[in-house]
Short mmCIF file of C-alpha atoms in Angstrom, two decimals:
data_model
loop_
_atom_site.label_atom_id
_atom_site.label_comp_id
_atom_site.label_asym_id
_atom_site.label_seq_id
_atom_site.Cartn_x
_atom_site.Cartn_y
_atom_site.Cartn_z
CA UNK A 250 152.10 -36.56 -15.37
CA UNK A 251 149.79 -39.50 -14.67
CA UNK A 252 148.28 -41.66 -17.36
CA UNK A 253 145.93 -44.65 -17.24
CA UNK A 254 146.33 -48.17 -18.46
CA UNK A 255 142.98 -49.89 -19.11
CA UNK A 256 143.23 -53.67 -19.44
CA UNK A 257 139.99 -55.08 -20.85
CA UNK A 258 138.68 -58.14 -22.60
CA UNK A 259 139.07 -56.63 -26.06
CA UNK A 260 137.30 -59.51 -27.70
CA UNK A 261 134.11 -58.57 -25.89
CA UNK A 262 134.26 -54.82 -25.17
CA UNK A 263 136.74 -53.18 -27.61
CA UNK A 264 134.60 -50.09 -28.16
CA UNK A 265 134.11 -49.49 -24.43
CA UNK A 266 137.83 -49.81 -23.72
CA UNK A 267 138.79 -47.52 -26.59
CA UNK A 268 136.20 -44.95 -25.58
CA UNK A 269 137.43 -44.96 -21.98
CA UNK A 270 141.06 -44.51 -23.10
CA UNK A 271 140.17 -41.60 -25.38
CA UNK A 272 138.10 -39.84 -22.73
CA UNK A 273 140.77 -40.24 -20.07
CA UNK A 274 143.37 -38.94 -22.49
CA UNK A 275 141.28 -35.93 -23.36
CA UNK A 276 140.71 -35.15 -19.69
CA UNK A 277 144.42 -35.34 -18.92
CA UNK A 278 145.27 -33.06 -21.80
CA UNK A 279 143.10 -30.18 -20.57
CA UNK A 280 144.93 -26.96 -19.85
CA UNK A 281 145.84 -26.61 -16.19
CA UNK A 282 146.47 -22.91 -15.91
CA UNK A 283 143.53 -20.53 -16.21
CA UNK A 284 142.89 -17.13 -14.64
CA UNK A 285 141.48 -17.51 -11.11
CA UNK A 286 138.63 -15.10 -11.73
CA UNK A 287 136.62 -17.57 -13.81
CA UNK A 288 133.65 -19.27 -12.10
CA UNK A 289 131.91 -21.12 -14.98
CA UNK A 290 132.95 -24.73 -15.63
CA UNK A 291 132.38 -27.03 -18.58
CA UNK A 292 130.12 -30.11 -18.45
CA UNK A 293 131.31 -32.73 -15.99
CA UNK A 294 132.99 -30.16 -13.67
CA UNK A 295 131.83 -27.83 -10.93
CA UNK A 296 133.40 -24.72 -9.36
CA UNK A 297 135.27 -25.25 -6.09
CA UNK A 298 135.23 -21.97 -4.17
CA UNK A 299 137.91 -23.20 -1.74
CA UNK A 300 140.51 -24.02 -4.35
CA UNK A 301 139.22 -21.49 -6.90
CA UNK A 302 139.35 -24.24 -9.51
CA UNK A 303 136.95 -26.43 -11.44
CA UNK A 304 136.87 -29.96 -10.04
CA UNK A 305 135.58 -33.13 -11.64
CA UNK A 306 132.03 -34.28 -10.74
CA UNK A 307 131.83 -37.96 -9.73
CA UNK A 308 128.65 -38.93 -11.55
CA UNK A 309 128.85 -42.48 -10.17
CA UNK A 310 128.11 -41.01 -6.72
CA UNK A 311 125.76 -38.15 -7.61
CA UNK A 312 123.54 -39.90 -10.19
CA UNK A 313 121.32 -42.62 -8.68
CA UNK A 314 121.63 -45.85 -10.62
CA UNK A 315 123.85 -44.24 -13.25
CA UNK A 316 124.45 -47.70 -14.75
CA UNK A 317 121.70 -50.31 -15.03
CA UNK A 318 121.73 -54.06 -15.09
CA UNK A 319 125.04 -55.81 -14.61
CA UNK A 320 127.12 -52.75 -15.63
CA UNK A 321 129.43 -50.90 -13.23
CA UNK A 322 130.02 -47.16 -13.20
CA UNK A 323 133.56 -45.84 -13.88
CA UNK A 324 134.11 -42.12 -13.23
CA UNK A 325 136.58 -40.16 -15.35
CA UNK A 326 137.42 -36.50 -15.77
CA UNK A 327 134.36 -34.72 -17.14
CA UNK A 328 132.11 -37.79 -17.38
CA UNK A 329 131.65 -41.49 -16.60
CA UNK A 330 131.37 -44.84 -18.36
CA UNK A 331 129.28 -47.98 -17.83
CA UNK A 332 131.46 -51.07 -18.23
CA UNK A 333 131.05 -54.78 -17.53
CA UNK A 334 131.87 -55.78 -13.99
CA UNK A 335 134.78 -57.84 -15.32
CA UNK A 336 136.56 -54.71 -16.68
CA UNK A 337 139.04 -52.80 -14.52
CA UNK A 338 141.01 -49.52 -14.69
CA UNK A 339 144.61 -49.47 -13.39
CA UNK A 340 146.49 -46.20 -12.88
CA UNK A 341 150.17 -46.61 -13.94
CA UNK A 342 151.99 -44.07 -11.75
CA UNK A 343 155.45 -43.13 -13.10
CA UNK A 344 156.18 -40.66 -10.36
CA UNK A 345 155.27 -40.70 -6.71
CA UNK A 346 154.60 -36.99 -6.89
CA UNK A 347 152.28 -37.33 -9.83
CA UNK A 348 148.81 -35.94 -9.21
CA UNK A 349 145.61 -35.90 -11.27
CA UNK A 350 145.40 -32.91 -13.58
CA UNK A 351 143.19 -30.01 -12.71
CA UNK A 352 139.83 -29.79 -14.41
CA UNK A 353 139.22 -27.20 -17.12
CA UNK A 354 138.74 -23.67 -15.82
CA UNK A 355 135.46 -21.84 -16.35
CA UNK A 356 134.87 -19.71 -19.40
CA UNK A 357 135.09 -15.89 -18.86
CA UNK A 358 132.79 -13.51 -20.69
CA UNK A 359 135.75 -12.34 -22.82
CA UNK A 360 139.10 -13.35 -21.33
CA UNK A 361 142.11 -11.33 -22.30
CA UNK A 362 145.85 -11.96 -22.37
CA UNK A 363 148.86 -9.74 -22.73
CA UNK A 364 150.11 -9.98 -26.29
CA UNK A 365 153.68 -11.11 -26.75
CA UNK A 366 155.40 -9.54 -29.74
CA UNK A 367 151.94 -8.65 -31.08
CA UNK A 368 150.95 -12.32 -31.34
CA UNK A 369 148.09 -14.12 -29.56
CA UNK A 370 147.70 -17.84 -28.83
CA UNK A 371 145.17 -19.90 -30.76
CA UNK A 372 141.64 -19.01 -29.81
CA UNK A 373 142.50 -15.37 -29.02
CA UNK A 374 142.80 -12.24 -31.13
CA UNK A 375 144.59 -8.93 -30.50
CA UNK A 376 142.45 -6.03 -29.38
CA UNK A 377 144.87 -3.40 -30.69
CA UNK A 378 145.76 -2.29 -27.16
CA UNK A 379 148.40 -4.88 -26.49
CA UNK A 380 146.03 -7.52 -25.11
CA UNK A 381 144.47 -10.70 -26.50
CA UNK A 382 140.73 -11.26 -26.33
CA UNK A 383 139.05 -14.67 -26.46
CA UNK A 384 137.45 -15.46 -29.77
CA UNK A 385 133.77 -16.53 -29.33
CA UNK A 386 133.75 -19.23 -31.99
CA UNK A 387 130.10 -19.95 -31.28
CA UNK A 388 128.93 -16.38 -31.91
CA UNK A 389 131.18 -15.87 -34.92
CA UNK A 390 130.24 -19.31 -36.30
CA UNK A 391 133.85 -20.46 -36.38
CA UNK A 392 132.89 -23.81 -34.80
CA UNK A 393 132.28 -27.15 -36.47
CA UNK A 394 129.35 -28.30 -34.31
CA UNK A 395 126.58 -30.23 -36.00
CA UNK A 396 123.18 -28.51 -36.45
CA UNK A 397 121.75 -30.67 -33.68
CA UNK A 398 124.56 -29.75 -31.26
CA UNK A 399 124.89 -26.74 -28.99
CA UNK A 400 128.11 -24.75 -29.24
CA UNK A 401 129.61 -23.81 -25.84
CA UNK A 402 132.35 -21.16 -25.92
CA UNK A 403 135.34 -21.62 -23.59
CA UNK A 404 138.53 -19.65 -22.95
CA UNK A 405 140.53 -19.99 -26.14
CA UNK A 406 138.33 -22.77 -27.49
CA UNK A 407 134.81 -24.22 -27.64
CA UNK A 408 133.07 -27.55 -27.38
CA UNK A 409 129.94 -29.08 -28.87
CA UNK A 410 127.18 -30.34 -26.56
CA UNK A 411 124.66 -32.97 -27.58
CA UNK A 412 120.95 -32.65 -26.78
CA UNK A 413 119.46 -34.59 -23.87
CA UNK A 414 119.08 -38.25 -24.72
CA UNK A 415 122.19 -38.29 -26.93
CA UNK A 416 125.85 -38.94 -26.25
CA UNK A 417 128.80 -37.66 -28.26
CA UNK A 418 130.96 -40.21 -30.03
CA UNK A 419 133.65 -38.48 -32.01
CA UNK A 420 131.97 -35.51 -33.64
CA UNK A 421 128.56 -37.17 -33.87
CA UNK A 422 125.65 -37.27 -31.41
CA UNK A 423 124.35 -40.81 -31.04
CA UNK A 424 120.95 -41.63 -29.54
CA UNK A 425 121.12 -43.25 -26.10
CA UNK A 426 119.08 -46.45 -26.07
CA UNK A 427 117.58 -46.04 -22.60
CA UNK A 428 115.71 -49.33 -23.03
CA UNK A 429 118.99 -51.18 -22.55
CA UNK A 430 119.03 -50.10 -18.92
CA UNK A 431 115.60 -51.51 -18.06
CA UNK A 432 114.03 -48.26 -17.01
CA UNK A 433 110.52 -49.65 -17.68
CA UNK A 434 108.71 -52.33 -15.71
CA UNK A 435 106.95 -53.85 -18.72
CA UNK A 436 107.77 -52.56 -22.22
CA UNK A 437 110.21 -49.86 -23.25
CA UNK A 438 109.97 -48.02 -26.57
CA UNK A 439 113.11 -46.15 -27.57
CA UNK A 440 112.78 -42.96 -29.61
CA UNK A 441 115.31 -40.40 -30.88
CA UNK A 442 116.62 -38.64 -27.80
CA UNK A 443 114.11 -40.18 -25.45
CA UNK A 444 112.06 -43.25 -24.58
CA UNK A 445 108.61 -44.14 -23.32
CA UNK A 446 107.23 -46.93 -21.16
CA UNK A 447 104.20 -49.01 -22.01
CA UNK A 448 102.24 -51.48 -19.91
CA UNK A 449 100.71 -54.82 -20.74
CA UNK A 450 96.96 -55.14 -21.10
CA UNK A 451 95.25 -54.78 -17.73
CA UNK A 452 97.85 -52.34 -16.38
CA UNK A 453 98.45 -48.59 -16.60
CA UNK A 454 101.46 -46.36 -16.09
CA UNK A 455 102.09 -45.14 -12.58
CA UNK A 456 102.83 -41.49 -11.79
CA UNK A 457 106.56 -42.09 -12.32
CA UNK A 458 105.82 -43.05 -15.96
CA UNK A 459 107.92 -46.19 -15.56
CA UNK A 460 106.12 -48.58 -13.23
CA UNK A 461 102.89 -50.36 -14.11
CA UNK A 462 99.96 -50.71 -11.71
CA UNK A 463 96.98 -53.01 -12.01
CA UNK A 464 93.81 -51.57 -13.53
CA UNK A 465 90.65 -52.41 -11.57
CA UNK A 466 88.40 -53.10 -14.55
CA UNK A 467 85.45 -53.74 -12.23
CA UNK A 468 85.54 -50.10 -11.06
CA UNK A 469 85.93 -48.87 -14.63
CA UNK A 470 82.78 -50.44 -16.05
CA UNK A 471 83.93 -53.94 -16.98
CA UNK A 472 81.41 -55.60 -19.32
CA UNK A 473 80.32 -58.29 -16.86
CA UNK A 474 76.64 -59.10 -17.01
CA UNK A 475 76.30 -59.69 -13.26
CA UNK A 476 79.33 -60.02 -10.96
CA UNK A 477 82.89 -58.82 -11.60
CA UNK A 478 86.04 -59.92 -9.75
CA UNK A 479 89.27 -58.00 -10.29
CA UNK A 480 92.49 -60.01 -10.56
CA UNK A 481 96.10 -58.98 -11.14
CA UNK A 482 96.25 -57.72 -14.71
CA UNK A 483 92.76 -58.79 -15.69
CA UNK A 484 89.28 -59.60 -14.34
CA UNK A 485 86.78 -62.45 -14.39
CA UNK A 486 83.00 -62.46 -14.62
CA UNK A 487 80.76 -64.66 -12.52
CA UNK A 488 77.01 -65.26 -12.58
CA UNK A 489 74.39 -65.46 -9.87
CA UNK A 490 72.77 -68.75 -8.94
CA UNK A 491 70.47 -69.91 -11.69
CA UNK A 492 72.61 -68.43 -14.46
CA UNK A 493 75.61 -69.66 -16.42
CA UNK A 494 78.39 -67.74 -18.14
CA UNK A 495 78.19 -67.45 -21.91
CA UNK A 496 81.06 -68.39 -24.23
CA UNK A 497 81.97 -64.69 -24.51
CA UNK A 498 82.97 -64.71 -20.84
CA UNK A 499 80.78 -61.69 -20.00
CA UNK A 500 77.10 -62.48 -20.54
CA UNK A 501 75.03 -64.46 -18.04
CA UNK A 502 72.33 -66.70 -19.50
CA UNK A 503 69.43 -68.16 -17.57
CA UNK A 504 69.70 -71.88 -16.81
CA UNK A 505 66.56 -73.75 -17.85
CA UNK A 506 66.51 -76.16 -14.94
CA UNK A 507 63.29 -77.72 -16.20
CA UNK A 508 65.03 -79.01 -19.34
CA UNK A 509 67.70 -80.80 -17.31
CA UNK A 510 65.41 -83.26 -15.52
CA UNK A 511 61.79 -84.33 -15.51
CA UNK A 512 62.00 -85.19 -11.81
CA UNK A 513 62.47 -81.71 -10.40
CA UNK A 514 58.73 -81.29 -9.86
CA UNK A 515 56.07 -83.87 -9.15
CA UNK A 516 53.70 -82.30 -11.68
CA UNK A 517 54.89 -79.28 -13.69
CA UNK A 518 58.18 -77.36 -13.73
CA UNK A 519 58.06 -73.65 -14.61
CA UNK A 520 61.34 -71.99 -15.60
CA UNK A 521 61.88 -68.41 -14.43
CA UNK A 522 64.85 -66.00 -14.73
CA UNK A 523 67.51 -67.39 -12.42
CA UNK A 524 65.26 -70.01 -10.83
CA UNK A 525 62.40 -72.44 -11.33
CA UNK A 526 59.16 -73.21 -9.54
CA UNK A 527 56.78 -76.15 -9.37
CA UNK A 528 53.05 -76.06 -10.04
CA UNK A 529 50.27 -78.48 -9.21
CA UNK A 530 47.04 -79.32 -11.08
CA UNK A 531 43.64 -78.14 -9.99
CA UNK A 532 42.55 -79.78 -6.78
CA UNK A 533 46.15 -80.02 -5.47
CA UNK A 534 48.47 -77.73 -3.56
CA UNK A 535 52.26 -77.60 -3.16
CA UNK A 536 53.72 -79.64 -0.34
CA UNK A 537 57.06 -77.96 0.26
CA UNK A 538 58.47 -76.73 -3.05
CA UNK A 539 58.18 -79.76 -5.35
CA UNK A 540 55.48 -82.21 -4.24
CA UNK A 541 51.73 -81.97 -4.77
CA UNK A 542 49.17 -82.73 -2.10
CA UNK A 543 45.44 -83.27 -2.59
CA UNK A 544 43.20 -80.49 -1.30
CA UNK A 545 40.43 -81.94 0.88
CA UNK A 546 37.61 -79.66 -0.13
CA UNK A 547 35.27 -81.43 2.27
CA UNK A 548 37.43 -80.42 5.24
CA UNK A 549 38.34 -76.93 4.03
CA UNK A 550 34.71 -76.08 3.28
CA UNK A 551 35.42 -75.18 -0.34
CA UNK A 552 32.80 -77.63 -1.70
CA UNK A 553 29.30 -76.83 -2.95
CA UNK A 554 27.34 -79.73 -1.46
CA UNK A 555 23.89 -79.07 -0.02
CA UNK A 556 22.59 -80.08 3.41
CA UNK A 557 20.96 -83.19 1.98
CA UNK A 558 24.21 -84.25 0.38
CA UNK A 559 27.40 -85.72 1.67
CA UNK A 560 30.80 -84.41 0.50
CA UNK A 561 33.12 -87.21 -0.64
CA UNK A 562 36.74 -86.16 -1.21
CA UNK A 563 38.99 -87.95 -3.68
CA UNK A 564 42.38 -87.30 -5.31
CA UNK A 565 42.07 -84.00 -7.17
CA UNK A 566 38.43 -83.23 -6.41
CA UNK A 567 35.26 -84.10 -4.52
CA UNK A 568 31.78 -85.50 -5.15
CA UNK A 569 28.40 -84.62 -3.62
CA UNK A 570 26.21 -87.67 -3.02
CA UNK A 571 22.77 -87.90 -1.49
CA UNK A 572 22.77 -88.88 2.13
CA UNK A 573 19.85 -91.27 1.58
CA UNK A 574 20.81 -93.67 -1.17
CA UNK A 575 18.39 -96.44 -0.22
CA UNK A 576 16.05 -97.63 -2.95
CA UNK A 577 12.86 -99.69 -2.57
CA UNK A 578 12.41 -102.11 -0.91
CA UNK A 579 15.35 -100.94 1.27
CA UNK A 580 14.99 -98.44 4.04
CA UNK A 581 17.71 -96.26 5.55
CA UNK A 582 18.72 -97.23 9.05
CA UNK A 583 21.91 -95.08 9.31
CA UNK A 584 23.91 -92.60 7.25
CA UNK A 585 25.38 -95.29 5.02
CA UNK A 586 23.31 -98.45 5.65
CA UNK A 587 20.16 -99.66 3.95
CA UNK A 588 18.16 -102.60 5.32
CA UNK A 589 15.64 -104.79 3.51
CA UNK A 590 12.86 -105.73 6.01
CA UNK A 591 12.26 -109.47 6.40
CA UNK A 592 8.54 -108.80 6.49
CA UNK A 593 8.65 -107.55 2.92
CA UNK A 594 8.20 -110.44 0.44
CA UNK A 595 10.45 -108.61 -2.05
CA UNK A 596 13.38 -108.93 0.31
CA UNK A 597 13.47 -112.74 0.23
CA UNK A 598 15.72 -112.83 -2.87
CA UNK A 599 17.70 -109.70 -2.01
CA UNK A 600 20.72 -109.13 0.21
CA UNK A 601 19.58 -108.35 3.71
CA UNK A 602 21.56 -105.10 3.85
CA UNK A 603 23.57 -102.75 1.67
CA UNK A 604 26.35 -100.65 3.21
CA UNK A 605 27.74 -97.70 1.18
CA UNK A 606 31.49 -96.96 1.31
CA UNK A 607 33.69 -94.54 -0.67
CA UNK A 608 37.42 -94.48 -1.31
CA UNK A 609 39.98 -92.93 -3.68
CA UNK A 610 43.14 -94.34 -5.26
CA UNK A 611 45.82 -92.82 -7.48
CA UNK A 612 46.26 -93.65 -11.14
CA UNK A 613 48.92 -96.05 -12.40
CA UNK A 614 49.16 -97.83 -9.09
CA UNK A 615 51.53 -100.77 -8.96
CA UNK A 616 49.83 -104.15 -9.08
CA UNK A 617 48.85 -106.37 -7.48
CA UNK A 618 47.80 -103.93 -4.79
CA UNK A 619 45.56 -104.41 -1.76
CA UNK A 620 42.75 -101.88 -1.96
CA UNK A 621 40.03 -102.55 0.62
CA UNK A 622 39.47 -105.07 3.43
CA UNK A 623 36.00 -106.55 4.03
CA UNK A 624 35.16 -107.57 7.58
CA UNK A 625 32.10 -109.44 8.93
CA UNK A 626 30.51 -107.56 11.82
CA UNK A 627 28.71 -110.55 13.33
CA UNK A 628 29.89 -114.13 13.83
CA UNK A 629 27.45 -117.01 14.34
CA UNK A 630 28.35 -120.51 15.54
CA UNK A 631 28.44 -123.02 12.70
CA UNK A 632 28.26 -120.27 10.07
CA UNK A 633 30.59 -120.13 7.10
CA UNK A 634 31.23 -116.89 5.20
CA UNK A 635 32.36 -116.53 1.59
CA UNK A 636 33.17 -113.34 -0.34
CA UNK A 637 32.72 -112.42 -4.00
CA UNK A 638 32.44 -109.45 -6.37
CA UNK A 639 28.77 -109.42 -7.30
CA UNK A 640 28.89 -106.59 -9.88
CA UNK A 641 30.98 -103.70 -11.25
CA UNK A 642 34.05 -105.78 -12.23
CA UNK A 643 33.15 -106.51 -15.80
CA UNK A 644 36.70 -105.80 -17.06
CA UNK A 645 38.35 -107.90 -14.35
CA UNK A 646 40.44 -105.12 -12.80
CA UNK A 647 39.82 -106.48 -9.27
CA UNK A 648 39.61 -109.81 -7.47
CA UNK A 649 38.82 -111.04 -3.94
CA UNK A 650 41.39 -112.79 -1.75
CA UNK A 651 39.75 -114.36 1.28
CA UNK A 652 41.84 -114.10 4.40
CA UNK A 653 39.77 -116.18 6.84
CA UNK A 654 36.15 -116.98 7.68
CA UNK A 655 35.30 -113.41 8.60
CA UNK A 656 37.45 -111.20 6.33
CA UNK A 657 38.68 -110.81 2.76
CA UNK A 658 40.81 -108.37 0.75
CA UNK A 659 39.84 -106.54 -2.44
CA UNK A 660 42.91 -106.56 -4.70
CA UNK A 661 43.66 -104.38 -7.74
CA UNK A 662 44.82 -106.79 -10.42
CA UNK A 663 45.60 -104.42 -13.33
CA UNK A 664 46.83 -100.81 -13.52
CA UNK A 665 44.03 -98.31 -13.96
CA UNK A 666 44.12 -94.74 -15.27
CA UNK A 667 41.97 -91.85 -14.20
CA UNK A 668 39.91 -89.97 -13.75
CA UNK A 669 37.53 -92.88 -13.41
CA UNK A 670 34.87 -94.23 -11.05
CA UNK A 671 34.13 -97.85 -10.10
CA UNK A 672 31.05 -99.02 -8.17
CA UNK A 673 31.66 -102.54 -6.87
CA UNK A 674 29.10 -104.66 -5.00
CA UNK A 675 31.14 -106.84 -2.65
CA UNK A 676 28.93 -109.62 -1.33
CA UNK A 677 29.44 -111.68 1.80
CA UNK A 678 27.36 -114.93 1.77
CA UNK A 679 26.73 -116.61 5.12
CA UNK A 680 25.77 -120.31 5.24
CA UNK A 681 24.81 -122.46 8.24
CA UNK A 682 24.43 -126.14 7.35
CA UNK A 683 23.07 -127.06 10.74
CA UNK A 684 20.22 -124.65 10.46
CA UNK A 685 19.98 -124.81 6.67
CA UNK A 686 20.35 -121.06 6.72
CA UNK A 687 21.69 -118.81 3.93
CA UNK A 688 21.87 -115.04 3.85
CA UNK A 689 23.93 -112.33 2.21
CA UNK A 690 24.88 -108.69 2.67
CA UNK A 691 26.46 -106.25 0.21
CA UNK A 692 29.11 -103.60 0.67
CA UNK A 693 28.68 -101.13 -2.20
CA UNK A 694 32.16 -99.66 -2.63
CA UNK A 695 32.59 -96.60 -4.84
CA UNK A 696 36.23 -96.20 -5.93
CA UNK A 697 37.37 -92.86 -7.40
CA UNK A 698 40.57 -93.11 -9.48
CA UNK A 699 42.47 -89.83 -9.62
CA UNK A 700 43.91 -88.38 -12.81
CA UNK A 701 47.51 -88.51 -11.57
CA UNK A 702 49.85 -90.89 -9.84
CA UNK A 703 50.01 -88.70 -6.72
#
């Protein structure tokens, strides 16, 4: 007879070692001789048609991943154990001819034996005809199985089987904690006789009920206001240009670009959902997307001047003036020039000519700023020219800077705001000491100041 010696680290695994020793002992003590006609085997054995015996099933080879983690599988007669890899099982062979015991034989429907001296072995009863019939302890309730256990009748005996998810320790069925073996990818919840797997947020159970696969929240109606991007185990929301993500991480709020800076538009910024636009005042049009450009109504034909009037464009508008602006005693000699005839006595104390000019400047112009250059059209030998502002500069906004004998510059001395209109008479006085000659001419300059700085 062969028996097993199981050296273990008893300080760490005493229960495992004891359980292995008990199970091996029970397997070795099973009855070897059974009638050959039986074909049903107990748990842990299967019928071998060649030998006509029940042979042990090696669960370590037939059950995939029978032991999880760092445990190793040890097969024994009728079952197997999961032990630490440091444990070992040594067979102490007392005889070279010793062989492992045969597995239990299958249970017959009602096995019978020949009675000896009218007595039957334990587990059998006489049938009155000189034979012994097997007692079905399960049917006659002669077993001691727990209510949760299944009674399995065998030849001359019986055994108690635990439900799935339980293992038998002694006479009790103890729940198997499947979660110890890491069956689940994320979370394992043990329950009596079973277990279930749960996944972290953002994942769902795969078809094998153990693995966890990512949930594509974007395809399942994620609460993103605009754009959704799936990531492993979660998702993120993003907003279109012109929007920003709210503190809740889902909602997209319009960005009021106009409140961020007063320099986005030259005139007026208009906030719109997801964008902004620039607007210009009346008389101007957008140049690009942000600047304002004056509309020249005189060139575009959008004015309302008559045929006797001239259209004068200025920043933000236009003005219709009469083509003939000459007053007595002056007579018109061209579109913008009036001449006082020397034959008219009234002209002796008046400038010999008045030339009309028009110009436009923007408001809030930096100063000092050159505005208009005056140029003498005729030069006489021995003549000296001087320039002055004859009228229209009562507030002193302008002054004359003479450049040379024939030209001078009108300079803006102080910032001016608009809309406003100045009419300046710029006089050029010509003196000739040799001929004792003095004359003057006036350039009547109308300056339109726009309402804006552009």
